[in-house]
C-alpha positions as a printed NumPy array, in Angstrom:
array([[  0.   ,   0.   ,   0.   ],
       [  1.509,   3.38 ,  -0.935],
       [  2.219,   5.965,   1.739],
       [ -0.588,   8.445,   2.255],
       [ -3.737,   9.302,   4.151],
       [ -6.713,   6.996,   3.751],
       [-10.364,   6.794,   4.725],
       [-12.074,   3.433,   5.009],
       [-15.837,   3.219,   4.99 ],
       [-17.726,   0.028,   5.686],
       [-21.482,  -0.35 ,   5.445],
       [-23.351,  -3.297,   6.863],
       [-26.688,  -3.757,   5.097],
       [-29.315,  -6.351,   5.714],
       [-29.355,  -9.112,   3.138],
       [-33.02 ,  -8.498,   2.396],
       [-34.784,  -5.141,   2.4  ],
       [-37.708,  -6.428,   4.416],
       [-35.754,  -7.303,   7.586],
       [-36.578,  -4.032,   9.382],
       [-32.894,  -3.506,  10.236],
       [-31.227,  -0.265,   9.208],
       [-27.833,  -0.082,   7.509],
       [-24.887,   0.502,   9.847],
       [-21.928,   2.543,   8.695],
       [-18.387,   2.608,  10.047],
       [-15.626,   5.07 ,   9.12 ],
       [-11.929,   5.035,   9.942],
       [ -9.279,   7.529,   8.885],
       [ -5.637,   6.418,   8.97 ],
       [ -2.18 ,   7.127,   7.566],
       [  0.431,   4.791,   6.092],
       [  4.047,   5.869,   6.621],
       [  7.122,   3.705,   6.08 ],
       [ 10.408,   4.34 ,   7.903],
       [ 13.55 ,   5.199,   5.98 ],
       [ 15.718,   2.132,   5.198],
       [ 19.084,   1.666,   6.92 ],
       [ 22.14 ,   3.227,   5.283],
       [ 25.484,   1.444,   5.301],
       [ 28.086,   3.424,   7.292],
       [ 30.98 ,   1.012,   7.145],
       [ 32.201,  -0.79 ,   5.158],
       [ 31.395,   1.876,   2.567],
       [ 29.813,   0.908,  -0.732],
       [ 32.385,  -0.269,  -3.322],
       [ 35.22 ,  -0.115,  -0.768],
       [ 38.231,  -2.444,  -0.934],
       [ 38.484,  -4.34 ,   2.35 ],
       [ 42.077,  -5.038,   3.408],
       [ 41.438,  -6.601,   6.818],
       [ 40.276, -10.109,   7.735],
       [ 37.645,  -9.083,  10.295],
       [ 35.9  ,  -5.848,   9.321],
       [ 32.924,  -4.523,  11.238],
       [ 29.85 ,  -3.648,   9.224],
       [ 27.6  ,  -0.913,  10.585],
       [ 24.5  ,   0.924,   9.418],
       [ 22.092,   3.611,  10.559],
       [ 19.187,   2.453,  12.705],
       [ 15.658,   2.429,  11.352],
       [ 13.5  ,   4.794,  13.382],
       [  9.814,   4.121,  13.813],
       [  7.287,   6.825,  14.642],
       [  5.71 ,   4.214,  16.917],
       [  8.963,   3.595,  18.819],
       [  9.261,  -0.065,  17.815],
       [ 12.421,  -2.131,  17.53 ],
       [ 13.508,  -3.619,  14.218],
       [ 15.237,  -6.794,  13.164],
       [ 17.925,  -6.518,  10.519],
       [ 18.632,  -9.305,   8.057],
       [ 22.305,  -9.133,   7.108],
       [ 23.275, -10.992,   3.938],
       [ 26.709, -10.903,   2.328],
       [ 27.336, -12.512,  -1.068],
       [ 30.046, -12.089,  -3.656],
       [ 29.07 , -10.193,  -6.822],
       [ 30.812, -11.599,  -9.89 ],
       [ 31.696,  -9.753, -13.12 ],
       [ 28.677,  -8.966, -15.286],
       [ 26.331,  -9.758, -12.417],
       [ 23.954,  -7.323, -10.743],
       [ 23.749,  -7.223,  -6.937],
       [ 20.216,  -8.631,  -7.139],
       [ 21.382, -11.549,  -9.293],
       [ 24.145, -12.23 ,  -6.758],
       [ 21.71 , -12.172,  -3.835],
       [ 19.363, -14.574,  -5.62 ],
       [ 21.948, -17.063,  -6.852],
       [ 25.344, -16.89 ,  -5.113],
       [ 26.569, -18.655,  -1.992],
       [ 26.083, -16.771,   1.274],
       [ 29.267, -15.619,   2.946],
       [ 27.225, -14.46 ,   5.923],
       [ 23.503, -14.511,   6.695],
       [ 22.304, -13.477,  10.131],
       [ 19.286, -11.789,  11.735],
       [ 20.077,  -9.137,  14.336],
       [ 17.542,  -7.652,  16.771],
       [ 18.014,  -3.978,  17.634],
       [ 21.71 ,  -4.13 ,  16.734],
       [ 23.269,  -1.997,  13.972],
       [ 26.741,  -3.518,  13.812],
       [ 28.098,  -6.876,  12.774],
       [ 31.73 ,  -7.842,  13.393],
       [ 32.754, -10.158,  10.562],
       [ 34.34 , -12.954,  12.577],
       [ 35.795, -16.368,  11.791],
       [ 32.365, -18.017,  11.936],
       [ 31.646, -16.608,   8.451],
       [ 33.28 , -17.56 ,   5.161],
       [ 36.625, -15.823,   4.642],
       [ 36.738, -12.686,   2.522],
       [ 39.015, -13.002,  -0.489]])
């Protein structure tokens, strides 16, 4: 659903006109707003990584409702002539982890080595 302001009207009507029951109407006005996506802080986009254990970090997602977010971190290699989306959909995961309320991920030995 696109962001915006909406009004929802619902009318309950009797199935037959001879029931003696009046129609009942309900109305609700609401807004749909999506938070801004996280932005990678480090390692920067297109950077050459020269260390074995970098730390990835990103900006937090802020909700107008004050909720916490989970972040799904996925790292795959992008080969020549391959788009990032193609790599995500078809290449082996170097790291895949879900983090709750955390905006950093140290790339430790539990993940595949970076080459």
